Coordinates of C-alpha atoms in Angstrom, one line a residue:
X1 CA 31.3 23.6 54.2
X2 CA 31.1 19.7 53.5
X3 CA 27.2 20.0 53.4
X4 CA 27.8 22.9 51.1
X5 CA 30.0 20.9 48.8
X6 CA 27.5 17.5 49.0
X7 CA 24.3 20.3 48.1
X8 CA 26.3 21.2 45.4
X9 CA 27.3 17.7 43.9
X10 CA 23.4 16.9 43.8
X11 CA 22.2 20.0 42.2
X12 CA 24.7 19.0 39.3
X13 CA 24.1 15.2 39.0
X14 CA 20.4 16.6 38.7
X15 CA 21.4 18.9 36.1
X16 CA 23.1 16.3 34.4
X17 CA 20.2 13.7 34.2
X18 CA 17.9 16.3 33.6
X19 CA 20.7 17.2 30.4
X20 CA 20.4 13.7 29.4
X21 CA 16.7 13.2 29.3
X22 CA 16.4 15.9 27.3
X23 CA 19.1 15.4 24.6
X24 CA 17.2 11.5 24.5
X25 CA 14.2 13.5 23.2
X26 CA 12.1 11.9 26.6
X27 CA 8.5 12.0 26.7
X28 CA 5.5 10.6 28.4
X29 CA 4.1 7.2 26.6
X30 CA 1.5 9.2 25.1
X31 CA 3.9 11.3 23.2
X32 CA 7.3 10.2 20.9
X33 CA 10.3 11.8 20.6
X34 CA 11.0 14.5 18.1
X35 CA 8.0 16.2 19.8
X36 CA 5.9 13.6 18.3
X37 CA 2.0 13.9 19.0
X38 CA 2.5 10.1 19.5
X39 CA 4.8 7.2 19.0
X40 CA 3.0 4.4 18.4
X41 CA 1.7 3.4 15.4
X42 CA -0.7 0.7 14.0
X43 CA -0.6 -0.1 10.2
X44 CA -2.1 -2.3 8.7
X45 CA -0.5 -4.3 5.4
X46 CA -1.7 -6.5 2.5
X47 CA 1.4 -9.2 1.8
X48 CA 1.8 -7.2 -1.6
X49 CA 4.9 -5.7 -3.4
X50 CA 3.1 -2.5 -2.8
X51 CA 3.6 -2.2 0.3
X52 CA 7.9 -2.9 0.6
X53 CA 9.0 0.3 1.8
X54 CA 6.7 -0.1 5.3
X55 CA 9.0 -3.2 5.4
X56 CA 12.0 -1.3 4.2
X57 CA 11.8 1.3 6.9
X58 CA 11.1 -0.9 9.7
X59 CA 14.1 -3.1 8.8
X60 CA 16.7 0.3 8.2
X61 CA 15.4 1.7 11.6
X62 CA 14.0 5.2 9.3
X63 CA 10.9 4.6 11.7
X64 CA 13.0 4.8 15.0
X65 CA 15.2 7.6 13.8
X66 CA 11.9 9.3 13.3
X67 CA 10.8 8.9 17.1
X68 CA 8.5 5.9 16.0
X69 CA 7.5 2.6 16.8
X70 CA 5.4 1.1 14.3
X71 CA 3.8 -2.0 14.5
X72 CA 2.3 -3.7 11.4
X73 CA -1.0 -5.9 11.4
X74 CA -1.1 -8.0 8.2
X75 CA -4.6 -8.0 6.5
X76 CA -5.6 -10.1 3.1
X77 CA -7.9 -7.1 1.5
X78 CA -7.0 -3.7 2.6
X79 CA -10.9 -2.7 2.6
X80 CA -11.1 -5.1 5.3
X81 CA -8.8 -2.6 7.3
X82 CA -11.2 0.1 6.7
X83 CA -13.8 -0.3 9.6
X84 CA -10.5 -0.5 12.1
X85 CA -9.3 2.6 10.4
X86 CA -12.2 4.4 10.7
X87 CA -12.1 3.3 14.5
X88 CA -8.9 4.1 15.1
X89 CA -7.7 0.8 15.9
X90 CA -5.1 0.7 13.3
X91 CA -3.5 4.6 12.6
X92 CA -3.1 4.1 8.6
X93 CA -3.2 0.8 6.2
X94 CA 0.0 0.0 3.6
X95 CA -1.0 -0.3 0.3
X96 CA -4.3 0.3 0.3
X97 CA -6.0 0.4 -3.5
X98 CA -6.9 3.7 -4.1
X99 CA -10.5 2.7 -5.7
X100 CA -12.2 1.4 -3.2
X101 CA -10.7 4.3 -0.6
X102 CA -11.1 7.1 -3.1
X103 CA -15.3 6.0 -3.0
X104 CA -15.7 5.6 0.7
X105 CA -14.3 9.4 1.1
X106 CA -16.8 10.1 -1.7
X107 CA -19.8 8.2 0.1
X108 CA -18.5 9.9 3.5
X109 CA -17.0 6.5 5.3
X110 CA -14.2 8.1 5.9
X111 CA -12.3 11.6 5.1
X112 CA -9.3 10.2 3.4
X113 CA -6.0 11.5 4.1
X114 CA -2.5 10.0 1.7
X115 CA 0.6 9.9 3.2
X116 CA 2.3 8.6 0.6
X117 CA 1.9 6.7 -2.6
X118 CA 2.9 2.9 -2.5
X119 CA 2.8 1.7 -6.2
X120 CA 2.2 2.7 -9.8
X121 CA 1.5 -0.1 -12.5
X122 CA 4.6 -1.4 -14.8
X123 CA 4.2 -4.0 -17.2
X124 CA 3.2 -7.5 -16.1
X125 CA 3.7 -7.1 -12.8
X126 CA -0.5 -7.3 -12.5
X127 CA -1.8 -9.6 -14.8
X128 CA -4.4 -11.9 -16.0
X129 CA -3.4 -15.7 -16.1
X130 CA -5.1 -18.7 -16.5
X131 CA -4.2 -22.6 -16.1
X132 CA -1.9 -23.8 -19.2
X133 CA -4.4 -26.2 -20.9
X134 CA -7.2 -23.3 -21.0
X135 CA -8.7 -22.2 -24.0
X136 CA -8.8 -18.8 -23.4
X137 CA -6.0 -17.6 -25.7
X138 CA -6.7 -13.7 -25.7
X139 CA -8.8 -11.0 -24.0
X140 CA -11.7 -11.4 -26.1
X141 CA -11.9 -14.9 -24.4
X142 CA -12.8 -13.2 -21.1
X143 CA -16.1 -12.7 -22.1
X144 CA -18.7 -14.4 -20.3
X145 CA -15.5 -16.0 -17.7
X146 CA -15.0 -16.0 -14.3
X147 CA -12.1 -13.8 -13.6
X148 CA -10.5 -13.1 -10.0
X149 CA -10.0 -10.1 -8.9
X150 CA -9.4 -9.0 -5.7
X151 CA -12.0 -6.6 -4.9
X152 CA -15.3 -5.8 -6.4
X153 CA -15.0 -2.6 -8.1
X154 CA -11.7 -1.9 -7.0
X155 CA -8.5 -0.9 -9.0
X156 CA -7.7 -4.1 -10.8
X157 CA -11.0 -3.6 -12.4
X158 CA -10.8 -0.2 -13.1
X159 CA -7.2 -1.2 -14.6
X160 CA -8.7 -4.3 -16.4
X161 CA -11.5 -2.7 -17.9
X162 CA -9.5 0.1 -19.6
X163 CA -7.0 -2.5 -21.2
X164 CA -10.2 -4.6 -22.3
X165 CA -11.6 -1.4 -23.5
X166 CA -8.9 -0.8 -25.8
X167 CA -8.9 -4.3 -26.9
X168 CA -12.0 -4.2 -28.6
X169 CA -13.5 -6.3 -25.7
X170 CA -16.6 -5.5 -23.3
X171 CA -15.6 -5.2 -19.9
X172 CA -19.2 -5.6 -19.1
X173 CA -19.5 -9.0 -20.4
X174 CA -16.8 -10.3 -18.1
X175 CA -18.0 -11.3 -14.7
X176 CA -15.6 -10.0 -11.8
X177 CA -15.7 -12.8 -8.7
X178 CA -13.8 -11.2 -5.2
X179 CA -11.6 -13.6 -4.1
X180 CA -8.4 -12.5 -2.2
X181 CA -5.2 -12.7 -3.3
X182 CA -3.8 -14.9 -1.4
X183 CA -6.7 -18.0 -2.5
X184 CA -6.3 -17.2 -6.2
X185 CA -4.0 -19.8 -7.2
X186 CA -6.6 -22.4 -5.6
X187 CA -9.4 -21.1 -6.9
X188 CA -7.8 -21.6 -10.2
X189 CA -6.8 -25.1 -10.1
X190 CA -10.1 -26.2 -8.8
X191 CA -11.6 -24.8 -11.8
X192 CA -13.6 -22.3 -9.8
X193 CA -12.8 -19.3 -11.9
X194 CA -11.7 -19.2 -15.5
X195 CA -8.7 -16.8 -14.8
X196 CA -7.2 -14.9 -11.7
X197 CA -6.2 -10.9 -12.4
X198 CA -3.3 -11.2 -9.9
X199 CA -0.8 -9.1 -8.7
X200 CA 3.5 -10.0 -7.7
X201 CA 4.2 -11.8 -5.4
X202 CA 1.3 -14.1 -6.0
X203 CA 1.9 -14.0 -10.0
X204 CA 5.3 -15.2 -10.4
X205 CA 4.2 -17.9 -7.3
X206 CA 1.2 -19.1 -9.8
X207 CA 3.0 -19.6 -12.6
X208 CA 5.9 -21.4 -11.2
X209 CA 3.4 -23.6 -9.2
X210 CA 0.7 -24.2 -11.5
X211 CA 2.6 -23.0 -14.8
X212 CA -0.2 -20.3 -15.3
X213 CA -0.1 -18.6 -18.7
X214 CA -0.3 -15.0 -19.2
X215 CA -3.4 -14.0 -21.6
X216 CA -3.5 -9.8 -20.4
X217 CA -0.7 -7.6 -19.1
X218 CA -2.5 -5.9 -16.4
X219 CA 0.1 -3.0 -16.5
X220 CA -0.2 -2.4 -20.5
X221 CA -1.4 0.3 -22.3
X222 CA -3.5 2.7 -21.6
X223 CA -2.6 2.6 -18.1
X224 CA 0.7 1.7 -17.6
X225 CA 2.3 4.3 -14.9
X226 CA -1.1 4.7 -13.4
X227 CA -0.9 5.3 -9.3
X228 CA -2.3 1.9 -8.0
X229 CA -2.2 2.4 -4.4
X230 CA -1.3 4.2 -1.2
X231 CA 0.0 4.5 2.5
X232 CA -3.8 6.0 3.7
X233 CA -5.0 7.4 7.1
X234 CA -8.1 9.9 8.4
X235 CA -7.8 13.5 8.3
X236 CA -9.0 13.2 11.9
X237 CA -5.9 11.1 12.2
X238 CA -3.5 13.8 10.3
X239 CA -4.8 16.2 12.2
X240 CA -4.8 15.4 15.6
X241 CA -1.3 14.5 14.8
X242 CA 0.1 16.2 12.0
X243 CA 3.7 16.0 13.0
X244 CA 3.1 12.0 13.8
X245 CA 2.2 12.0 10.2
X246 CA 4.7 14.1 9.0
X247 CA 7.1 11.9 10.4
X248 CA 5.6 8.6 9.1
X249 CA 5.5 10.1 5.5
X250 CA 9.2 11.1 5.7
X251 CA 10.8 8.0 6.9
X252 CA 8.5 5.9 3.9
X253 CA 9.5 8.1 1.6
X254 CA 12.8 7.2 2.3
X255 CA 11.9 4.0 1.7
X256 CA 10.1 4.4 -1.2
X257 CA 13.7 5.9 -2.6
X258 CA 15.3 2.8 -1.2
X259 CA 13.0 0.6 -2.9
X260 CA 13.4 2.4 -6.4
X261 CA 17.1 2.4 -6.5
X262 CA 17.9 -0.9 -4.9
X263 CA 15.8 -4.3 -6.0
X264 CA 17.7 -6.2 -3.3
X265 CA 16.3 -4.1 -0.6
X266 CA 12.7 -5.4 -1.9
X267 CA 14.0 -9.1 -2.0
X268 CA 15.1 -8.9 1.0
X269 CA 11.8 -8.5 2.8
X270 CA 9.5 -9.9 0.7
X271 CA 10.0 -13.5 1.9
X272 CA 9.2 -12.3 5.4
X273 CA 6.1 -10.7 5.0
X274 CA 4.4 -12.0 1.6
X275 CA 5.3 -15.5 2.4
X276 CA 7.5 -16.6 -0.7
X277 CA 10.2 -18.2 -1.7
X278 CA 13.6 -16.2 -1.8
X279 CA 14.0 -17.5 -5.6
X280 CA 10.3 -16.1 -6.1
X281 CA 11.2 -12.7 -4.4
X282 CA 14.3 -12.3 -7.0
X283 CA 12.4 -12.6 -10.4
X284 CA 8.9 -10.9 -9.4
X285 CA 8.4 -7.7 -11.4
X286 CA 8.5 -4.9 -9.1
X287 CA 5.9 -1.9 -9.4
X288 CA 7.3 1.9 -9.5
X289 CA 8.0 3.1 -6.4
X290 CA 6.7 6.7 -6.2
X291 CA 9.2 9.1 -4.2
X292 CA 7.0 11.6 -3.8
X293 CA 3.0 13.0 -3.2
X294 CA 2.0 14.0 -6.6
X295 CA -1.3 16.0 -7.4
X296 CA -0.5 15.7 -11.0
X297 CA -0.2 12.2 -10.8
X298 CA -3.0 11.1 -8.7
X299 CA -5.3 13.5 -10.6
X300 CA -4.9 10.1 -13.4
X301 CA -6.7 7.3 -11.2
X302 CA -9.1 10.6 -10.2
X303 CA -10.0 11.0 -13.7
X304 CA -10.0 7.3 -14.9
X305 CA -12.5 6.9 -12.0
X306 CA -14.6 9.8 -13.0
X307 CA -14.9 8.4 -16.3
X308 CA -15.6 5.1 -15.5
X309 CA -18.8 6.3 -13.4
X310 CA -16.8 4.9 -9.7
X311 CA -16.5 8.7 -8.2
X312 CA -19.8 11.0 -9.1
X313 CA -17.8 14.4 -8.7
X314 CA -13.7 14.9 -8.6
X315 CA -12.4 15.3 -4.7
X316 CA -10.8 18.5 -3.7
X317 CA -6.8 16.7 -3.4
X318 CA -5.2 19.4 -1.8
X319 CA -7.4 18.3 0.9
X320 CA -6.7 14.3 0.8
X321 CA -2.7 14.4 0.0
X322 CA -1.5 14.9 3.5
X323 CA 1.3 18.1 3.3
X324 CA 3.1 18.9 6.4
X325 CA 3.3 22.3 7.9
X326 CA 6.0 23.7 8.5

């Protein structure tokens, strides 16, 4: 009878646990909770206002609540990121330019998949500066300068050259040199560019450091709204884990909602990630934060690029924006 009663006080401490682990959501180290694919994530991230919300959601816990631990590798140009991409050494990159993304799906590098959009263009928060005693005065001046960009043929030039375009000014008489953000302030004051096209943080840093004057408002008409850049990963990626990916798109979206309603939510991470001074953080003009994946609105950089002779044919979207089955 006592053996009886001792049998029967295991069985339900068994029960119990097994109760537990499963209310926990347990899994193997392979898998995540929420019946996850996985739970580890690599992304990589430029040190841009672009990329906030993957900041946002790691510091509100939206990531854990979603069953994921994300870890974030910081990367100065995020076409650097794309060989580790492609590898699978990072899962998907934070604000990657949709330019230089959009082509390598084109010239088969990758098969893109969007998880979410990062950042559309406002009005100066990407602009074209120069050193206060320069004599270029207005965007006419830009031809046959040095300007900074990022990138070769990425979007600050696709950007840049539309605004030039309406400006009565040829784009092609302005020569584009790839320096990365982060070294365009330096390579300004040592004279070894005429003007930087640079992008918040690093804009409000260079003109409180170096007083750099503004001579174009990268986020002006005709493009002013136009989607800028992205949280991007593989279709092998999105595949092989589409509920992984369903979950990462969900918690940055929330993010993305934080980030639009709330500036101090921004501020508060900026400092961390994009190195800058707190003071810096609170007077940077913000991009728009997209809340959602819009065909209608990416369709814009498709056709600016089309038209600009960067992407031979349009790409089929439905199968690049990453929608999650039900």
């Amino acid at each position: 009878m006592r053996q009886s009663r001792r049998l029967l006080a295991l069985v339900s401490a068994l029960a119990l646990v097994t109760s537990l682990a499963a209310g926990c959501g347990g899994s193997d180290d392979s898998g995540g909770g929420n019946g996850l694919e996985k739970k580890d994530m690599k992304v990589a991230s430029l040190p841009l206002v672009d990329g906030a919300a993957l900041y946002i959601a790691q510091k509100q816990g939206l990531f854990k609540a979603e069953g994921l631990n994300v870890k974030i590798v910081p990367v100065a140009q995020s076409i650097k990121a794309l060989p580790a991409l492609k590898n699978g050494e990072v899962d998907a990159i934070a604000g990657a330019n949709y330019v230089s993304f959009l082509q390598a799906n084109e010239q088969g590098a990758i098969k893109l998949s969007v998880l979410a959009e990062a950042a559309t263009l406002t009005s100066n928060m990407m602009n074209v500066v120069v050193m206060p005693n320069s004599k270029i005065k207005t965007a006419k001046d830009l031809e046959g300068k040095k300007v900074a960009v990022n990138i070769l043929n990425n979007i600050q030039g696709l950007t840049l050259d539309s605004i030039l375009k309406a400006n009565n000014v040829d784009p092609k008489k302005v020569n584009y040199v790839a320096v990365p953000f982060p070294q365009m302030a330096a390579a300004l004051q040592k004279g070894q560019v005429d003007a930087i096209h640079t992008v918040e943080p690093f804009l409000s840093d260079t003109e409180k450091k170096l007083g750099a004057r503004v001579v174009v408002d990268g986020g002006s008409e005709p493009v002013t709204g136009m989607p800028i850049s992205g949280f991007v990963s593989t279709q092998e990626f999105t595949k092989k884990n589409p509920k992984t990916a369903a979950a990462f798109q969900r918690a940055i979206i929330k993010a993305q909602k934080i980030a639009s309603q709330d500036r101090k939510r921004v501020e508060e991470v900026l400092p961390g990630y994009a190195k800058i001074d707190p003071q810096v953080a609170s007077v940077i003009t913000l991009p728009g934060y997209p809340t959602s994946l819009s065909t209608t609105r990416m369709q814009q950089i498709v056709d600016l690029m089309t038209s600009a002779g960067l992407l031979k044919q349009k790409p089929d979207l439905k199968s690049i924006l990453f929608q999650p089955t039900s």
